Amino acid sequence: MSQAGQSWGRYPDAKQSIIAISDRHHGLPATAETILPYGNGRSYGDSCLNDGGVLLHTSHLDRFIRLDVATGVLDCEAGALFSEILDLIVPQGWFLPVTPGTKFVSVGGAIANDVHGKNHHRAGTFGRHVLELELLRSDGSRRVCSATQYPEWFAATIGGLGLTGLITRASIQLRRIASPWMSTEVHRFDDLAGFFQLSESSDRDYEYTVAWIDCAAKGRALGRGLFTRADHAPACPDRRPSAPARHLRVPFVPPISLINPFTLRAFNALYYHRQRQPIVRATTHYEPQFYPLDGIRDWNRIYGPRGFMQYQCVVPPTAAEDCIVRLARIIGSAGGGSFLAVLKQFGALPSPGMLSFPRAGATLALDFPNNGNRTLRLLNELDDVVAASGGAVYPAKDARMSGHRFRQYFPAWESFSQFIDPRFSSSFWRRVME
Amino acid sequence: MLRVLIIGATSAIAEATARCYAARGARIFLVARDTTRLIDIAEDLRIRGATNVDHAMLDVNNQPAHAGVLEQAWQKLGGIDVALIAHGTLPDQSACESSVETALAEFATNGTSTIALLTALAPGMEAQGRGVLAIISSVAGDRGRQSNYLYGAAKAAVSTFASGLRQRLAKAGVSVVTIKPGFVDTPMTRNFRKGALWAKPDAVARGIVRAADRGSSVVYLPWFWLPIMLVIKHIPEFIFKRIKL
Ligand SMILES: Cc1cc2nc3c(=O)[nH]c(=O)nc-3n(C[C@H](O)[C@H](O)[C@H](O)COP(=O)(O)OP(=O)(O)OC[C@H]3O[C@@H](n4cnc5c(N)ncnc54)[C@H](O)[C@@H]3O)c2cc1C
Ligand SMILES: NC(=O)c1ccc[n+]([C@@H]2O[C@H](COP(=O)([O-])OP(=O)(O)OC[C@H]3O[C@@H](n4cnc5c(N)ncnc54)[C@H](OP(=O)(O)O)[C@@H]3O)[C@@H](O)[C@H]2O)c1
């Protein structure tokens, strides 16, 4: 039965049938339409949608298979969520090697987008910590892939956008921690040059770094923001891990977007001025540090019925500062601005996937209420800058880049194509192959 | 340490419930008909903190095999604090209308087998003088509706049986908990369009554990099905006949 489905950006709309997978030993279901694995729908655009086809839901495929508490190797089914994994491993002194800004992603989704976190400069992408994975194809074949076994399938599946087959299980190398606490420092900076200086000095000494920038500010304040750097804290016996606070929820979709130029400017200014001192140090639980947005369930509803678009790009290190200034100017002059603008420098560790997005340079993530053609035009303008610099745009957050741009950003697409399962497809892939 | 028996352990709701008990360090005995999946689930529960997990294979319609499997469970667990009966199917109502055989087979899976298992479990619980028998029935058992009255009738049989058993076992200090979930997003309901009334298995599982902890009698999960079913139960037949449900 066909059901309306949406990704996290609530744009675009797609209709597809849903088939739940709950047994990793079974083959793939026979269907007339094309199929696409679906993790937890935390991609923003259409890479987790398959309009007119079938989605293989993996939420019941979420069992732990093995946890070696001595070596920190976790083997689990692909639908297991990072949130569940954290609940299991943190009390045993382990942490995820890499995590995105929400813990509600599945292992399969994290591999298929080769996700990155605030420690990219140290740890690279999630795919680098995948020891092996099992790939199930529609011809019934199963391959246990790793850097040494079927390495070409491994490279195609990491960052493979769910197109190479169903990942049934994966084995991940976790990272040791001494406590669930984080030592954090938040620095205020006045402009983009300030960001790059802080980033330069912090990336050497801190495991996690990221900045928020005020994208509504203009003129001299352009690019002002707050830079956070953090490390896992040593054990502190006097502090007991507290149960996370009760969650808030956006209970319904408001008739219009609550994010508009006025609320946006106000929010950004308030957020920037929230911190009066140039530096604030704290010890916090890892949850608010890594997953500030997870505290408000269904926050994506605030953009109203038309949804919103994320835009995340990376620009090469040499052109970084100049490019980010130009992007910020374009956004500023479009008047819309972005509610959340996140800026970080990726390190030089290579990503293992053929289509992995992360590469050395500065990455900027923005979100925009969907104002139809106005938004599309703005994002195309941003693409011009990114493409000219030799950068790329993140498919996990994209609902609109042109096929031309995609192929420019990901020149490996052609060699990747031969690994696509003939019965697999996605709205995203059809769009960028047009 | 809590000792938990789960029949129909490969059900999504049962598995989610087992995880809650595993997190408490329970000893668990799993019963279902698919051994491969049982092995996977058992391993998962161990990793999640269960002190010990054993399992046995059983097709609940194979009644002669019940006694042996239950005996094994009593032995392995050394007593039962919570027994959860969770297996079930969602019959194709129109198939049940055109085939007596199908109708009776579905009634056996969803009704008779559960009554048989409860009957076999009761004496041990009574003798033990404590513990909880939790049975997953359904809101569908509250009133027969044309869209699935075979299933509804089997669940009604289970609910009514449980109510009598509850009276009987109360004297012995044993609680009989009837669980009535509404719509739950599980493999059983894979072909349904999901809307606002749908619950996730882990939310229902938490409700089951809470009800078992308290020794509640009848619980609707989520709670809002209580008022909904109250209304549905009280629609007079002359109107009910004319509506589509
Ligand atoms: C608040 C928020 C913050 C975020 N922050 C970051 C960030 O910091 N860094 C970052 O990299 N990303 C970030 N993201 C994006 C998110 O991490 C990715 O989109 C992630 O892939 C989503 O995982 P999912 O399980 O929801 O997968 P889905 O969105 O459901 O699917 C993503 C892709 O994975 C494929 N897939 C899923 N399961 C399988 C499987 N078993 N086998 C094969 N393919 C599969 C799908 O086909 C699809 O192509 C963020 C998203 C949100 C909402
Ligand atoms: N989902 C809902 O909306 C809903 C609503 C109200 C009540 N319920 C009840 O909740 C309980 C759990 O169902 P669920 O939603 O979790 O669905 P489910 O995941 O499909 O579980 C049903 C389970 O019953 C097992 N089973 C069926 N026939 C069996 C047999 N002859 N012998 C042994 N095991 C058998 C199945 O085993 P296999 O996997 O081997 O087939 C499966 O594990 C059921 O009693 C159901 O009636 C569900």
PDB file of C-alpha atoms in Angstrom, chain A residues 42 82 96 98-106 110 115-119 126 290-292 294 394 397:
ATOM      1  CA  ARG A  42      17.058  11.802   9.248  1.00  0.00           C
ATOM      2  CA  PHE A  82      22.939   5.554  17.642  1.00  0.00           C
ATOM      3  CA  LEU A  96      30.742   6.261  19.078  1.00  0.00           C
ATOM      4  CA  VAL A  98      31.987   9.545  14.969  1.00  0.00           C
ATOM      5  CA  THR A  99      28.489  10.921  15.428  1.00  0.00           C
ATOM      6  CA  PRO A 100      26.341  13.399  13.489  1.00  0.00           C
ATOM      7  CA  GLY A 101      24.373  16.141  15.244  1.00  0.00           C
ATOM      8  CA  THR A 102      21.465  13.829  16.029  1.00  0.00           C
ATOM      9  CA  LYS A 103      21.577  10.463  17.766  1.00  0.00           C
ATOM     10  CA  PHE A 104      18.452   9.298  15.984  1.00  0.00           C
ATOM     11  CA  VAL A 105      20.272   7.860  12.986  1.00  0.00           C
ATOM     12  CA  SER A 106      20.713   4.211  12.143  1.00  0.00           C
ATOM     13  CA  ALA A 110      25.354   6.513   8.903  1.00  0.00           C
ATOM     14  CA  VAL A 115      28.489  10.725   8.079  1.00  0.00           C
ATOM     15  CA  HIS A 116      30.909  13.057   9.797  1.00  0.00           C
ATOM     16  CA  GLY A 117      30.990  14.693  13.192  1.00  0.00           C
ATOM     17  CA  LYS A 118      32.679  17.475  15.094  1.00  0.00           C
ATOM     18  CA  ASN A 119      35.821  15.337  15.327  1.00  0.00           C
ATOM     19  CA  PHE A 126      32.136   7.186  10.248  1.00  0.00           C
ATOM     20  CA  PHE A 290      26.462  16.522  20.781  1.00  0.00           C
ATOM     21  CA  TYR A 291      22.715  16.578  20.276  1.00  0.00           C
ATOM     22  CA  PRO A 292      21.328  20.015  21.191  1.00  0.00           C
ATOM     23  CA  ASP A 294      17.390  16.221  19.925  1.00  0.00           C
ATOM     24  CA  TYR A 394      26.206  16.964   0.747  1.00  0.00           C
ATOM     25  CA  LYS A 397      20.938  17.169   2.951  1.00  0.00           C
TER      26      LYS A 397
END
